[in-house]
Amino acid sequence: MTKEYKTITEISGPLIFVEKTEPVGYMELVEIRTGGEMKRGQVLDSSDDIVVIQVFEGTGGLSKDTAVSFTGDVIKMPLSPSIVGRVLSGSGKPRDGGPEIVPEVLRDIAGAAINPASRGKPRSFIQTGISTIDGTNTLVRGQKLPIFSGAGLPHNDLALQIARQAKALGEAESFAVIFCAMGITNEEAQHFLADFERTGALERAVVFLNLADDPAVERILTPRLGLTTAEYLAFDLDMHVLIIYTDMTNYCESLRQMGAAREEVPGRRGYPGYMYTDLACQYERAGIIKGRKGSITQFPILTMPGDDITHPIPDLSGYITEGQIIVSRELHRKGIYPPVDIRPSLSRLMNSGIGKGHTREDHRAVSDQLYAYYAEGNDLRGLAAIVGKEALSERDKLVLEFADKFEKRFVNQGRDEDRSIFDTLQIGWDLLADLPEAMLTRIDDKYIKAYHPKYAASAAKK
Amino acid sequence: MEVGKVKRVAGPLVQATGLKASMYDLVLVGEEGLMSEVIGISGNKYIIQVYEDTGGVRPGEPVKETGAPLVAQLGPGILTQIYDGIQRPLPMLAAASGDFISRGLFVDGIDHKKKWEFKPTAKKGDVLKPGQAFGEVQEQLLIKHKIMVPPKHKGGAIKEIYAGNFNVDETIAVLEDGSKLTMMHKWPVRQARPVTKKLAPTIPLRTGQRVVDGFFSLAKGGTAAIPGGFGTGKTVMQQTLSKWADVDIVIYVGCGERGNEMADVLHEFPELQDPKTGRPLMERSIVYANTSNMPVAAREASIYTGMTTAEYYRDMGYDCMMTADSTSRWAEAMREMGSRLEEMPGEEGYPAYLGARLADFYERAGRAEVLNGGQGSISVVGAVSPPGGDFTEPVTQNTLRMVKVFWALDSKLTQRRHFPSINWLDSYSLYDQILEPWFIENVSPDWNKNKRRAMNILQENAELEEIVMLVGSDALPEDQQITLEVARMIINFWLAQSAFHPVDTFCPYKKQFDLLAAILKYRDYAFEAVQKGISVAEINSVPSKDALAKVRLEAEYEPILAKILAQMDVEFKALK
């Protein structure tokens, strides 16, 4: 039996300071008993005589003679195949009224780094059925592609649509969805759960719920639990795992709160200096491993405070993740769904997942050409607002019209519309066909001959 | 060697007592023997940064001294390797601990069992100086590895020297004073290796990228920074440079970056060919991969470890290029350690010594006369990731004070998928003047003239665009409308270059020159036509103009370009 200490010397926000006599390991799991309740904590600083512990369930109700015991081990997640289909709390306790998870294995939730030399190269195309993703910001298996959004935008609908429609071309494989909610409202959580139930997705999902009124410190655990589960499902059970976590902004707020409680020297806007490393330790747990079947693909959602992409949370995330999907307020106001602004959006792994053998050989060129004219058309809108449409040159008028049509036909689609990649490329070609052929400078002539509607029609006649 | 005790653990920092170690000595922390470095001494309290995760380490655990600072092992077998930040080969770590990196592993930087064929180039009685080569090993098909007297060894006359197959620990030569030489020596990574004399860079480093070679060229032994917000193409640029630069050795340091990107490098480099030699790129490459989720202290060390291996190959007389992606992550590692040490922070929380550290690093680059005689060079290309894409932040600003070439990445260009998204107005190269004679002699007497003409057109274009934003392009005089069109051609037909197109990804000097000359020829014709009173619409609809767009995509471009230019002659004559 481990020793119990009743030697709390200080309680400060989510932290407690405990005097002790035995050596305690850094990051060790701590059990705190108060009344009939058991809270859990983790050692953040361990020295000879005193340790600093962060308490996940909050320090409410703790007093100086609360009993604290050290488990001698770091925090581990109990895992077994039966975890699929369960709804758990943000700290991994059952929330669906079901039994505790009977563990087959216990895994350290900190997770070790995947050896870069063991990583496989992500190259399998995932079709999400959404043109702005498949066509211009393609997702591949093992990628981490966040959605940068703002308050009041339909990022949750977009995430759900992706979770529903995502599939690899021409294969049926076992896959699972992990959903981690951090500090979202009960209403939002219900929205997700209802959709999972409606589509039957819950049967192959694991849900971790830390709601807005749950303790903030617990949020620091939630993504780690989700990712540890993801690694187990992907690399032990050979499943393709899609993990959605929302909202990373709340997670980062918790980090800041902890940093402040520990009186650390703050970095930008009060967020801790190690936030980049901390976020990297979550995001980098995506990927595939050579010689193993499963994969982890991440869809973190974060709401940019004040729609500001230079805010530390989206900024640091953008430097770690492999691209970003930007949800735009302007497009949303125009009534376009999904309101994805492709200009600042990016998928870094797109190239390895498209082209011959993955999607179609002309994919890269079509995407680049669409980008180029949509961006130019957007700039021309500003000009047209000043000098009037009539003052534009013929070429500029064409580009301006292109941008409008692009938003209405390519970007805009139904909430249940599942477009194949070929449908997406066809829409792209139809839009480009309205421009003179000489303007298609980004596309090799051989692709124009093969796919331009003008030639495709005549080729079909022959 | 003393054995101390852990007193306190907080993150990657450990405090210990009972040691006698010096500053920057390597020590082993805890039961597992985690690799660590002494970074502060205060009274009998030693402050130690741990290169591995410290979860579970307790006060009271032992701290063992090694009596030496962090060193790199230098000898044959470094090329083609993939290391973490402290020169542990990642495939060996995978063999030892599986697909996830576990802790407390010791792996040698180079294979100590492998036998290499050593060919002496010195004979008995020859007097060796420090740093002098006395033999060689064929490390890769095209790369001879010179075996040198360690720079700190005093040298002496050779008593015995052996030819044959040896591993790196076996004696290959004995000197008169009895000291034995092997093929390997160790060098502390934080210390610059000595050279005889630093030289000024005078030869361009060919990268095959038009915007770089043509406008903002880097010299062999020069330093360049690529700052840019996320998604502006820093990494693609770094990879492209590593692929196509005409250097002998490439050291690619992935410092706190993405695992999947490193996987991409590790998959691509063995498959791609060096355009100069036709051999796989991997044969001339050394990769350091310390991804963002690997321990932060090892990330801090990776820059030094990479630089030390670059210096080692430079000492053999090779031209080396080191790319560091990204120096901001390195600076952040310093900030993170600094804040845990509770140091007084400088600007934006970075330690006050940030500028000094960056200066030390970039000063290790350069072209030099090496101890062995002959010349070698290290060119450094450092990516910088400024928060929010704001170039006024400390890492960018401190870097700009050191480097001579600045490739400013621009997110506006990225959004139009204009790559490389190097802004042609903000970027600069201070090697311009120095390199001019080389281009005149080796490519064309008109190289510099054409470059300046193109730059002027782009400059004028930027001014005109502001007017166009107010009044529309049709309101401009006709010659200015031509300038707008020519600028558009330079931007889209010449500056834009696809890193993923098999031909366009690499553009030789001659082709760069010819393409630009063709665009300028069109400009001259167009101006002439305007003077004759021909309308802008007619001039712009000349078919040969649009034909210029795709010449860059052709490998055998010369006959095609000649045909287009001939057609242009005819078409402009026909305009009336």
PDB file of C-alpha atoms in Angstrom, chain A residues 139-331:
ATOM      1  CA  LEU A 139      -6.451  15.212 -47.726  1.00  0.00           C
ATOM      2  CA  VAL A 140      -4.318  12.088 -47.492  1.00  0.00           C
ATOM      3  CA  ARG A 141      -4.209   9.336 -44.921  1.00  0.00           C
ATOM      4  CA  GLY A 142      -1.913  10.127 -42.011  1.00  0.00           C
ATOM      5  CA  GLN A 143      -2.261  13.854 -42.447  1.00  0.00           C
ATOM      6  CA  LYS A 144      -3.157  16.419 -39.812  1.00  0.00           C
ATOM      7  CA  LEU A 145      -5.323  19.038 -41.424  1.00  0.00           C
ATOM      8  CA  PRO A 146      -6.970  21.503 -39.052  1.00  0.00           C
ATOM      9  CA  ILE A 147     -10.046  23.582 -39.712  1.00  0.00           C
ATOM     10  CA  PHE A 148      -9.416  27.210 -38.787  1.00  0.00           C
ATOM     11  CA  SER A 149     -12.733  28.829 -38.132  1.00  0.00           C
ATOM     12  CA  GLY A 150     -14.391  31.557 -36.166  1.00  0.00           C
ATOM     13  CA  ALA A 151     -17.220  31.781 -33.691  1.00  0.00           C
ATOM     14  CA  GLY A 152     -20.600  31.267 -35.332  1.00  0.00           C
ATOM     15  CA  LEU A 153     -19.339  29.570 -38.492  1.00  0.00           C
ATOM     16  CA  PRO A 154     -20.453  26.116 -39.613  1.00  0.00           C
ATOM     17  CA  HIS A 155     -17.164  24.323 -38.916  1.00  0.00           C
ATOM     18  CA  ASN A 156     -18.942  21.608 -36.964  1.00  0.00           C
ATOM     19  CA  ASP A 157     -21.177  20.806 -39.914  1.00  0.00           C
ATOM     20  CA  LEU A 158     -18.127  20.627 -42.127  1.00  0.00           C
ATOM     21  CA  ALA A 159     -16.329  18.316 -39.705  1.00  0.00           C
ATOM     22  CA  LEU A 160     -19.374  16.072 -39.483  1.00  0.00           C
ATOM     23  CA  GLN A 161     -19.745  15.959 -43.238  1.00  0.00           C
ATOM     24  CA  ILE A 162     -16.103  14.931 -43.544  1.00  0.00           C
ATOM     25  CA  ALA A 163     -16.508  12.283 -40.849  1.00  0.00           C
ATOM     26  CA  ARG A 164     -19.548  10.921 -42.697  1.00  0.00           C
ATOM     27  CA  GLN A 165     -18.212  10.939 -46.216  1.00  0.00           C
ATOM     28  CA  ALA A 166     -14.476  10.303 -45.896  1.00  0.00           C
ATOM     29  CA  LYS A 167     -13.402   7.176 -47.711  1.00  0.00           C
ATOM     30  CA  ALA A 168     -10.504   5.770 -49.681  1.00  0.00           C
ATOM     31  CA  LEU A 169     -11.170   5.088 -53.365  1.00  0.00           C
ATOM     32  CA  GLY A 170     -12.175   1.531 -54.135  1.00  0.00           C
ATOM     33  CA  GLU A 171     -11.346  -0.088 -50.808  1.00  0.00           C
ATOM     34  CA  ALA A 172     -13.361  -1.270 -47.878  1.00  0.00           C
ATOM     35  CA  GLU A 173     -11.246  -1.163 -44.732  1.00  0.00           C
ATOM     36  CA  SER A 174     -11.933  -1.090 -41.056  1.00  0.00           C
ATOM     37  CA  PHE A 175     -11.954   2.404 -39.754  1.00  0.00           C
ATOM     38  CA  ALA A 176     -12.903   4.308 -36.647  1.00  0.00           C
ATOM     39  CA  VAL A 177     -13.697   7.869 -35.691  1.00  0.00           C
ATOM     40  CA  ILE A 178     -12.483   9.375 -32.440  1.00  0.00           C
ATOM     41  CA  PHE A 179     -14.160  12.508 -31.296  1.00  0.00           C
ATOM     42  CA  CYS A 180     -12.595  14.621 -28.558  1.00  0.00           C
ATOM     43  CA  ALA A 181     -14.607  17.535 -27.279  1.00  0.00           C
ATOM     44  CA  MET A 182     -12.754  20.078 -25.207  1.00  0.00           C
ATOM     45  CA  GLY A 183     -14.784  22.752 -23.549  1.00  0.00           C
ATOM     46  CA  ILE A 184     -17.577  22.795 -26.106  1.00  0.00           C
ATOM     47  CA  THR A 185     -21.130  23.517 -25.039  1.00  0.00           C
ATOM     48  CA  ASN A 186     -23.579  20.796 -24.194  1.00  0.00           C
ATOM     49  CA  GLU A 187     -25.635  21.839 -27.207  1.00  0.00           C
ATOM     50  CA  GLU A 188     -22.722  21.410 -29.594  1.00  0.00           C
ATOM     51  CA  ALA A 189     -21.907  18.039 -28.074  1.00  0.00           C
ATOM     52  CA  GLN A 190     -25.531  16.959 -28.544  1.00  0.00           C
ATOM     53  CA  HIS A 191     -25.345  18.053 -32.168  1.00  0.00           C
ATOM     54  CA  PHE A 192     -22.345  15.800 -32.762  1.00  0.00           C
ATOM     55  CA  LEU A 193     -23.772  12.851 -30.867  1.00  0.00           C
ATOM     56  CA  ALA A 194     -27.131  13.133 -32.601  1.00  0.00           C
ATOM     57  CA  ASP A 195     -25.446  13.100 -35.974  1.00  0.00           C
ATOM     58  CA  PHE A 196     -23.292  10.119 -35.013  1.00  0.00           C
ATOM     59  CA  GLU A 197     -26.418   8.273 -33.932  1.00  0.00           C
ATOM     60  CA  ARG A 198     -28.401   9.280 -37.026  1.00  0.00           C
ATOM     61  CA  THR A 199     -25.732   7.931 -39.361  1.00  0.00           C
ATOM     62  CA  GLY A 200     -24.790   4.934 -37.250  1.00  0.00           C
ATOM     63  CA  ALA A 201     -21.298   6.295 -36.859  1.00  0.00           C
ATOM     64  CA  LEU A 202     -21.370   5.884 -33.092  1.00  0.00           C
ATOM     65  CA  GLU A 203     -20.846   2.142 -33.465  1.00  0.00           C
ATOM     66  CA  ARG A 204     -17.367   2.748 -34.784  1.00  0.00           C
ATOM     67  CA  ALA A 205     -16.598   5.842 -32.762  1.00  0.00           C
ATOM     68  CA  VAL A 206     -14.980   6.612 -29.427  1.00  0.00           C
ATOM     69  CA  VAL A 207     -16.205   9.838 -27.903  1.00  0.00           C
ATOM     70  CA  PHE A 208     -14.411  11.853 -25.225  1.00  0.00           C
ATOM     71  CA  LEU A 209     -16.501  14.672 -23.812  1.00  0.00           C
ATOM     72  CA  ASN A 210     -15.117  17.502 -21.774  1.00  0.00           C
ATOM     73  CA  LEU A 211     -17.846  20.084 -21.818  1.00  0.00           C
ATOM     74  CA  ALA A 212     -17.709  23.773 -21.130  1.00  0.00           C
ATOM     75  CA  ASP A 213     -18.678  23.289 -17.464  1.00  0.00           C
ATOM     76  CA  ASP A 214     -16.205  20.452 -16.839  1.00  0.00           C
ATOM     77  CA  PRO A 215     -12.898  21.335 -15.182  1.00  0.00           C
ATOM     78  CA  ALA A 216     -10.565  23.208 -17.497  1.00  0.00           C
ATOM     79  CA  VAL A 217      -7.470  21.312 -16.384  1.00  0.00           C
ATOM     80  CA  GLU A 218      -9.077  18.057 -17.489  1.00  0.00           C
ATOM     81  CA  ARG A 219      -8.861  19.403 -21.047  1.00  0.00           C
ATOM     82  CA  ILE A 220      -5.132  18.920 -20.932  1.00  0.00           C
ATOM     83  CA  LEU A 221      -5.768  15.187 -20.665  1.00  0.00           C
ATOM     84  CA  THR A 222      -8.519  14.849 -23.249  1.00  0.00           C
ATOM     85  CA  PRO A 223      -6.550  14.991 -26.513  1.00  0.00           C
ATOM     86  CA  ARG A 224      -3.840  12.787 -25.019  1.00  0.00           C
ATOM     87  CA  LEU A 225      -6.416  10.144 -24.122  1.00  0.00           C
ATOM     88  CA  GLY A 226      -7.952  10.393 -27.577  1.00  0.00           C
ATOM     89  CA  LEU A 227      -4.619  10.079 -29.322  1.00  0.00           C
ATOM     90  CA  THR A 228      -3.482   7.191 -27.150  1.00  0.00           C
ATOM     91  CA  THR A 229      -6.715   5.433 -28.113  1.00  0.00           C
ATOM     92  CA  ALA A 230      -6.089   6.341 -31.740  1.00  0.00           C
ATOM     93  CA  GLU A 231      -2.596   4.844 -31.650  1.00  0.00           C
ATOM     94  CA  TYR A 232      -3.962   1.666 -30.127  1.00  0.00           C
ATOM     95  CA  LEU A 233      -6.700   1.307 -32.736  1.00  0.00           C
ATOM     96  CA  ALA A 234      -4.405   2.212 -35.628  1.00  0.00           C
ATOM     97  CA  PHE A 235      -1.200   0.419 -34.791  1.00  0.00           C
ATOM     98  CA  ASP A 236      -2.422  -2.505 -32.658  1.00  0.00           C
ATOM     99  CA  LEU A 237      -5.753  -3.197 -34.334  1.00  0.00           C
ATOM    100  CA  ASP A 238      -4.872  -2.085 -37.895  1.00  0.00           C
ATOM    101  CA  MET A 239      -7.696   0.432 -38.193  1.00  0.00           C
ATOM    102  CA  HIS A 240      -7.744   3.673 -40.133  1.00  0.00           C
ATOM    103  CA  VAL A 241      -8.537   6.271 -37.526  1.00  0.00           C
ATOM    104  CA  LEU A 242      -9.940   9.715 -38.130  1.00  0.00           C
ATOM    105  CA  ILE A 243      -9.682  11.862 -35.044  1.00  0.00           C
ATOM    106  CA  ILE A 244     -11.622  15.085 -34.743  1.00  0.00           C
ATOM    107  CA  TYR A 245     -10.947  17.344 -31.814  1.00  0.00           C
ATOM    108  CA  THR A 246     -12.722  20.492 -31.054  1.00  0.00           C
ATOM    109  CA  ASP A 247     -11.943  23.077 -29.904  1.00  0.00           C
ATOM    110  CA  MET A 248      -8.150  23.422 -29.694  1.00  0.00           C
ATOM    111  CA  THR A 249      -8.581  27.025 -28.610  1.00  0.00           C
ATOM    112  CA  ASN A 250     -10.096  25.822 -25.332  1.00  0.00           C
ATOM    113  CA  TYR A 251      -7.217  23.413 -24.862  1.00  0.00           C
ATOM    114  CA  CYS A 252      -4.700  26.227 -25.290  1.00  0.00           C
ATOM    115  CA  GLU A 253      -6.626  28.408 -22.835  1.00  0.00           C
ATOM    116  CA  SER A 254      -6.187  25.640 -20.284  1.00  0.00           C
ATOM    117  CA  LEU A 255      -2.461  25.524 -20.967  1.00  0.00           C
ATOM    118  CA  ARG A 256      -2.276  29.243 -20.400  1.00  0.00           C
ATOM    119  CA  GLN A 257      -4.222  28.932 -17.191  1.00  0.00           C
ATOM    120  CA  MET A 258      -1.788  26.296 -15.925  1.00  0.00           C
ATOM    121  CA  GLY A 259       1.182  28.399 -16.941  1.00  0.00           C
ATOM    122  CA  ALA A 260      -0.185  31.396 -15.089  1.00  0.00           C
ATOM    123  CA  ALA A 261      -0.882  29.323 -12.000  1.00  0.00           C
ATOM    124  CA  ARG A 262       2.741  28.159 -12.022  1.00  0.00           C
ATOM    125  CA  GLU A 263       3.944  31.738 -12.439  1.00  0.00           C
ATOM    126  CA  GLU A 264       5.900  30.852 -15.560  1.00  0.00           C
ATOM    127  CA  VAL A 265       7.445  33.486 -17.787  1.00  0.00           C
ATOM    128  CA  PRO A 266       4.742  33.898 -20.417  1.00  0.00           C
ATOM    129  CA  GLY A 267       5.344  33.966 -24.178  1.00  0.00           C
ATOM    130  CA  ARG A 268       3.177  35.735 -26.722  1.00  0.00           C
ATOM    131  CA  ARG A 269      -0.206  36.926 -25.410  1.00  0.00           C
ATOM    132  CA  GLY A 270       0.363  35.151 -22.138  1.00  0.00           C
ATOM    133  CA  TYR A 271       0.533  31.667 -23.647  1.00  0.00           C
ATOM    134  CA  PRO A 272       3.393  29.550 -22.321  1.00  0.00           C
ATOM    135  CA  GLY A 273       6.667  29.498 -24.247  1.00  0.00           C
ATOM    136  CA  TYR A 274       6.453  25.731 -24.653  1.00  0.00           C
ATOM    137  CA  MET A 275       3.056  25.825 -26.362  1.00  0.00           C
ATOM    138  CA  TYR A 276       4.618  25.021 -29.750  1.00  0.00           C
ATOM    139  CA  THR A 277       6.213  21.870 -28.343  1.00  0.00           C
ATOM    140  CA  ASP A 278       3.078  20.958 -26.432  1.00  0.00           C
ATOM    141  CA  LEU A 279       0.849  21.299 -29.500  1.00  0.00           C
ATOM    142  CA  ALA A 280       3.412  19.429 -31.594  1.00  0.00           C
ATOM    143  CA  CYS A 281       3.234  16.521 -29.164  1.00  0.00           C
ATOM    144  CA  GLN A 282      -0.474  16.218 -30.013  1.00  0.00           C
ATOM    145  CA  TYR A 283      -0.457  16.985 -33.722  1.00  0.00           C
ATOM    146  CA  GLU A 284       2.620  14.894 -34.485  1.00  0.00           C
ATOM    147  CA  ARG A 285       0.820  11.790 -33.286  1.00  0.00           C
ATOM    148  CA  ALA A 286      -0.765  11.597 -36.725  1.00  0.00           C
ATOM    149  CA  GLY A 287       0.793   9.489 -39.411  1.00  0.00           C
ATOM    150  CA  ILE A 288       1.428   6.038 -40.734  1.00  0.00           C
ATOM    151  CA  ILE A 289       4.184   3.603 -39.887  1.00  0.00           C
ATOM    152  CA  LYS A 290       6.009   1.439 -42.376  1.00  0.00           C
ATOM    153  CA  GLY A 291       4.873  -2.154 -42.196  1.00  0.00           C
ATOM    154  CA  ARG A 292       1.735  -1.434 -40.197  1.00  0.00           C
ATOM    155  CA  LYS A 293      -1.714  -1.296 -41.713  1.00  0.00           C
ATOM    156  CA  GLY A 294      -3.456   1.421 -39.744  1.00  0.00           C
ATOM    157  CA  SER A 295      -3.208   5.168 -39.928  1.00  0.00           C
ATOM    158  CA  ILE A 296      -4.089   8.230 -37.881  1.00  0.00           C
ATOM    159  CA  THR A 297      -5.561  11.222 -39.667  1.00  0.00           C
ATOM    160  CA  GLN A 298      -6.305  14.303 -37.598  1.00  0.00           C
ATOM    161  CA  PHE A 299      -8.926  16.981 -38.023  1.00  0.00           C
ATOM    162  CA  PRO A 300      -8.430  19.471 -35.220  1.00  0.00           C
ATOM    163  CA  ILE A 301     -10.913  22.320 -35.182  1.00  0.00           C
ATOM    164  CA  LEU A 302      -9.966  25.647 -33.729  1.00  0.00           C
ATOM    165  CA  THR A 303     -11.812  28.911 -33.605  1.00  0.00           C
ATOM    166  CA  MET A 304      -9.547  31.845 -34.224  1.00  0.00           C
ATOM    167  CA  PRO A 305     -10.129  34.516 -31.575  1.00  0.00           C
ATOM    168  CA  GLY A 306     -11.387  37.561 -33.467  1.00  0.00           C
ATOM    169  CA  ASP A 307     -10.901  35.667 -36.772  1.00  0.00           C
ATOM    170  CA  ASP A 308      -7.233  36.565 -36.408  1.00  0.00           C
ATOM    171  CA  ILE A 309      -5.001  34.008 -38.106  1.00  0.00           C
ATOM    172  CA  THR A 310      -1.891  35.554 -36.556  1.00  0.00           C
ATOM    173  CA  HIS A 311      -3.171  34.781 -33.052  1.00  0.00           C
ATOM    174  CA  PRO A 312      -0.700  32.382 -31.368  1.00  0.00           C
ATOM    175  CA  ILE A 313      -3.089  29.411 -31.405  1.00  0.00           C
ATOM    176  CA  PRO A 314      -3.750  29.240 -35.175  1.00  0.00           C
ATOM    177  CA  ASP A 315      -0.261  30.523 -35.865  1.00  0.00           C
ATOM    178  CA  LEU A 316       1.566  27.801 -33.946  1.00  0.00           C
ATOM    179  CA  SER A 317      -0.880  25.188 -35.190  1.00  0.00           C
ATOM    180  CA  GLY A 318      -0.276  26.249 -38.773  1.00  0.00           C
ATOM    181  CA  TYR A 319       3.442  25.759 -38.324  1.00  0.00           C
ATOM    182  CA  ILE A 320       2.943  22.187 -37.133  1.00  0.00           C
ATOM    183  CA  THR A 321       0.021  20.853 -39.112  1.00  0.00           C
ATOM    184  CA  GLU A 322       0.176  19.880 -42.742  1.00  0.00           C
ATOM    185  CA  GLY A 323      -1.926  22.702 -44.038  1.00  0.00           C
ATOM    186  CA  GLN A 324      -5.186  24.242 -42.944  1.00  0.00           C
ATOM    187  CA  ILE A 325      -8.754  24.595 -44.143  1.00  0.00           C
ATOM    188  CA  ILE A 326      -9.966  28.132 -43.576  1.00  0.00           C
ATOM    189  CA  VAL A 327     -13.637  28.768 -42.990  1.00  0.00           C
ATOM    190  CA  SER A 328     -14.485  32.271 -44.137  1.00  0.00           C
ATOM    191  CA  ARG A 329     -17.035  34.598 -42.652  1.00  0.00           C
ATOM    192  CA  GLU A 330     -17.368  36.471 -45.924  1.00  0.00           C
ATOM    193  CA  LEU A 331     -18.378  33.380 -47.888  1.00  0.00           C
TER     194      LEU A 331
END
